[in-house]
mmCIF file of C-alpha atoms in Angstrom:
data_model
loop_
_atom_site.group_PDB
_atom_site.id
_atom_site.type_symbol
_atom_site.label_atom_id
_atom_site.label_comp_id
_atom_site.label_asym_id
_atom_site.label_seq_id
_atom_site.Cartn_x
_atom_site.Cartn_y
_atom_site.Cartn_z
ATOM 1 C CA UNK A 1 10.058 5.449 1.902
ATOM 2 C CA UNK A 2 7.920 8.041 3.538
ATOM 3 C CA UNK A 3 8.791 10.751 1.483
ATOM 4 C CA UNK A 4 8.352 8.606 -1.960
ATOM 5 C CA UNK A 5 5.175 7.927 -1.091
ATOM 6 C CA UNK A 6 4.331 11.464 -0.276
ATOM 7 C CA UNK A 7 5.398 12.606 -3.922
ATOM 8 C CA UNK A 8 3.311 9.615 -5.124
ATOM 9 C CA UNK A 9 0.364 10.817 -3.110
ATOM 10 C CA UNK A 10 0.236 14.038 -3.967
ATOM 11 C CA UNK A 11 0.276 12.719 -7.802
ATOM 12 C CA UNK A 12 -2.359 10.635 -7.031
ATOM 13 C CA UNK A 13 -4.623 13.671 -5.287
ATOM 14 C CA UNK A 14 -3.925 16.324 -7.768
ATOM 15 C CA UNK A 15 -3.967 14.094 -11.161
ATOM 16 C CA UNK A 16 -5.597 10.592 -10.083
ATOM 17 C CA UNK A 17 -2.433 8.974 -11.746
ATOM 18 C CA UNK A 18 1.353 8.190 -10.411
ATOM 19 C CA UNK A 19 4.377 8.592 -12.248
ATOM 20 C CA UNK A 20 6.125 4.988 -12.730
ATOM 21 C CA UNK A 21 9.654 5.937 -11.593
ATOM 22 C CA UNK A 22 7.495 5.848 -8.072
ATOM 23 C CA UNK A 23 5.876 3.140 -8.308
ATOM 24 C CA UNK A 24 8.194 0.513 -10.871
ATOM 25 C CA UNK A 25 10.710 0.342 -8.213
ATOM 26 C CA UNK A 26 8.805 0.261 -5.135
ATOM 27 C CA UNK A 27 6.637 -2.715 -6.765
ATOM 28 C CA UNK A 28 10.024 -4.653 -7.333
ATOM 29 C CA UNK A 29 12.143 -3.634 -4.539
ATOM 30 C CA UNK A 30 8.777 -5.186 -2.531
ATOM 31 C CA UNK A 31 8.867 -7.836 -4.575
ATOM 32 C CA UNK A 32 12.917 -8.692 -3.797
ATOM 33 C CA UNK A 33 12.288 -7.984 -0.457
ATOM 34 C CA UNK A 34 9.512 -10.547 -0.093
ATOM 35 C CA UNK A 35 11.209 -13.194 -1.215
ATOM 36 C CA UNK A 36 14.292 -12.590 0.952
ATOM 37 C CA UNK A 37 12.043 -12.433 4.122
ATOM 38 C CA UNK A 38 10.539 -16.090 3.059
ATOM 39 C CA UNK A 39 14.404 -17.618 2.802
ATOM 40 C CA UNK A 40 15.851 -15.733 5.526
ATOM 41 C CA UNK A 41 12.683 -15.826 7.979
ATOM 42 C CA UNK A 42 12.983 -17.742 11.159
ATOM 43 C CA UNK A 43 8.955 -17.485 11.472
ATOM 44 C CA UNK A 44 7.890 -18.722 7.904
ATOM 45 C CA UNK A 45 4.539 -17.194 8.924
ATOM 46 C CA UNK A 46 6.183 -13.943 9.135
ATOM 47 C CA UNK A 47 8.040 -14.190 5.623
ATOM 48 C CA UNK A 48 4.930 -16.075 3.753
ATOM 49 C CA UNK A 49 1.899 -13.379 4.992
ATOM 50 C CA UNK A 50 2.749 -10.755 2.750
ATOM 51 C CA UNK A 51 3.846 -12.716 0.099
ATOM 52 C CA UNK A 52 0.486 -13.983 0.210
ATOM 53 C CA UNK A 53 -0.746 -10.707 0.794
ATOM 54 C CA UNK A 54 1.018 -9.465 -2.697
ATOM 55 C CA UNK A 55 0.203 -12.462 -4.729
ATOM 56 C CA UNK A 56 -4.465 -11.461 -3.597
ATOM 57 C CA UNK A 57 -3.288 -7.963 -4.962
ATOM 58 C CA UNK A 58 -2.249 -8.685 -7.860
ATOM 59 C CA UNK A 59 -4.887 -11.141 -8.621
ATOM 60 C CA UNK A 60 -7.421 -7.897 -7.356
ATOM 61 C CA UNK A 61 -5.455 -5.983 -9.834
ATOM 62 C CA UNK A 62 -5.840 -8.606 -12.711
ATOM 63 C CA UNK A 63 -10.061 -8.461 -12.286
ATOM 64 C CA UNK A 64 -9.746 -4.365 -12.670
ATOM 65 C CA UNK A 65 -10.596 -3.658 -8.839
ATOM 66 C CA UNK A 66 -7.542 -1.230 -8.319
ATOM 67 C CA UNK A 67 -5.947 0.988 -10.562
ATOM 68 C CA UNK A 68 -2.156 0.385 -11.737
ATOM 69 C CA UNK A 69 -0.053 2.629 -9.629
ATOM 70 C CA UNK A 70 -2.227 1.116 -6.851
ATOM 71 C CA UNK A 71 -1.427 -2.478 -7.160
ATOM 72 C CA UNK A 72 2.236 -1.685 -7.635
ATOM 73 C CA UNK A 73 2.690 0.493 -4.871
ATOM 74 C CA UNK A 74 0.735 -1.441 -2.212
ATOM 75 C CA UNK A 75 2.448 -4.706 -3.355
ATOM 76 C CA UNK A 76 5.986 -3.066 -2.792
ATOM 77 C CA UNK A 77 5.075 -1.881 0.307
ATOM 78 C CA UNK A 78 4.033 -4.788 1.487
ATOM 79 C CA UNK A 79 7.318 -6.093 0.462
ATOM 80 C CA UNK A 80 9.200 -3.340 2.062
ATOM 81 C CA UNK A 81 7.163 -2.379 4.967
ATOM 82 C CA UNK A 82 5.021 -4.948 5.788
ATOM 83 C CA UNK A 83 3.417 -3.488 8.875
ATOM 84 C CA UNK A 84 2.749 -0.050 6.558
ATOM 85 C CA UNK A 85 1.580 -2.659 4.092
ATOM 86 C CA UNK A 86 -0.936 -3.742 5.892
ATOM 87 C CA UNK A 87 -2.559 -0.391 7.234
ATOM 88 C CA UNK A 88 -2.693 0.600 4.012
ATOM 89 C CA UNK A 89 -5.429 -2.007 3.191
ATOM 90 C CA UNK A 90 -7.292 -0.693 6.702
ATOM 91 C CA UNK A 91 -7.256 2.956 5.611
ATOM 92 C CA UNK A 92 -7.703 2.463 2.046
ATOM 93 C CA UNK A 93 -10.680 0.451 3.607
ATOM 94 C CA UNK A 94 -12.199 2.877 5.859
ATOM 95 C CA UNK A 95 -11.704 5.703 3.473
ATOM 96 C CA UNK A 96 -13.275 4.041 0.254
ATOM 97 C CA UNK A 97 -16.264 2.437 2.648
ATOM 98 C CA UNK A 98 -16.521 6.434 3.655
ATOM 99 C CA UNK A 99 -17.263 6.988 -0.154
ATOM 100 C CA UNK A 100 -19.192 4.632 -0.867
ATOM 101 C CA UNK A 101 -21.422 5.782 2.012
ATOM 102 C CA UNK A 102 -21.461 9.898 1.107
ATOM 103 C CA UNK A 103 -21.578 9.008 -2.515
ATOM 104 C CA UNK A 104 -23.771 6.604 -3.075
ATOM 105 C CA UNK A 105 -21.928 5.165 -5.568
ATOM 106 C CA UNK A 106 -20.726 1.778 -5.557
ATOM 107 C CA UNK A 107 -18.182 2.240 -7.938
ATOM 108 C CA UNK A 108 -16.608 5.675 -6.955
ATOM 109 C CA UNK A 109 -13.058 6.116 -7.129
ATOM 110 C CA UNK A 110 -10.334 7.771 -4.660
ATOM 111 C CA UNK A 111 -6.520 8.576 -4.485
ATOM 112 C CA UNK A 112 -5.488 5.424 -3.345
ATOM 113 C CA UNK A 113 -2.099 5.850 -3.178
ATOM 114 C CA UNK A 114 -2.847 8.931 -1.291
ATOM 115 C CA UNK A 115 -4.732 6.728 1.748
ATOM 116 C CA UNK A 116 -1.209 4.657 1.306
ATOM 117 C CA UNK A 117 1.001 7.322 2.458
ATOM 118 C CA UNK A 118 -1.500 8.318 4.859
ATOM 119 C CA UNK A 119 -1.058 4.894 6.194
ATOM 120 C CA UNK A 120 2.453 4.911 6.165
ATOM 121 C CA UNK A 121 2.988 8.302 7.689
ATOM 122 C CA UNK A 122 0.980 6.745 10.930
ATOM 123 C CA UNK A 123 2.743 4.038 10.561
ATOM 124 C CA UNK A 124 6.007 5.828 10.772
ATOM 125 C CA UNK A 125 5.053 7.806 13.812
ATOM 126 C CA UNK A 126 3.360 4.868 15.832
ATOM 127 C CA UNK A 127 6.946 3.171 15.570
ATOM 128 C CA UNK A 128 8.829 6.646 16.336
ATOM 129 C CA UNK A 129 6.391 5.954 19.464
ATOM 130 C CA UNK A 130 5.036 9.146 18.637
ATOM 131 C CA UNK A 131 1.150 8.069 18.722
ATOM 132 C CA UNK A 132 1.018 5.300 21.423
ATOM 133 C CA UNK A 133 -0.448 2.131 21.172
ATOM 134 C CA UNK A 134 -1.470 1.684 23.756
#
């Protein structure tokens, strides 16, 4: 997943586009995988939060506010990965807010997917137990 996202990112940095054999996949492998975590989920919590999750960005998508590898790839990673799914939205957070601030510009644009395999990467090496939690 890691590595995907990686290729996706690096798109994303050097062209401000992704190619869709990343992100057509991802979005419904995500998508399958959401819906077996609501049937199969003993905590319906658990299964229904990034369902939810998916269902606010796509709607986001819909009013223009991401970009179209963006939407994709976030939603299947919040299929996938929810956990990675999620820090995506706090470093794609902090790092457009960071924009917005040295820019000035309320409607500047950055590598998304880029800030989600930055996510995931941390992601992957806070579970490896690499960078502690705690």
């Amino acid at each position: 997943m890691v590595s995907i996202l990686t290729i996706g990112g690096v798109q994303d940095w050097h062209t401000g586009e992704v190619s869709n054999w990343i992100s057509v996949p991802l979005f419904f492998l995500g998508v399958i995988a959401a819906i077996l975590r609501v049937i199969l989920a003993d905590d319906l919590f658990a299964g229904t939060l990034p369902l939810f999750a998916m269902v606010v960005i796509t709607l986001a998508a819909l009013k223009g506010w991401m970009g179209g590898a963006d939407w994709k790839i976030l939603t299947g990673l919040l299929g996938v990965w929810p956990l990675a799914g999620f820090m995506s939205l706090v470093v794609a957070g902090v790092w457009g807010g960071l924009v917005i601030l040295l820019t000035g510009d309320r409607n500047a644009r950055f590598p998304g997917v880029t800030a989600f395999n930055l996510a995931a990467c941390l992601t992957f090496l806070m579970e490896l137990s690499i960078i502690p939690l705690n």
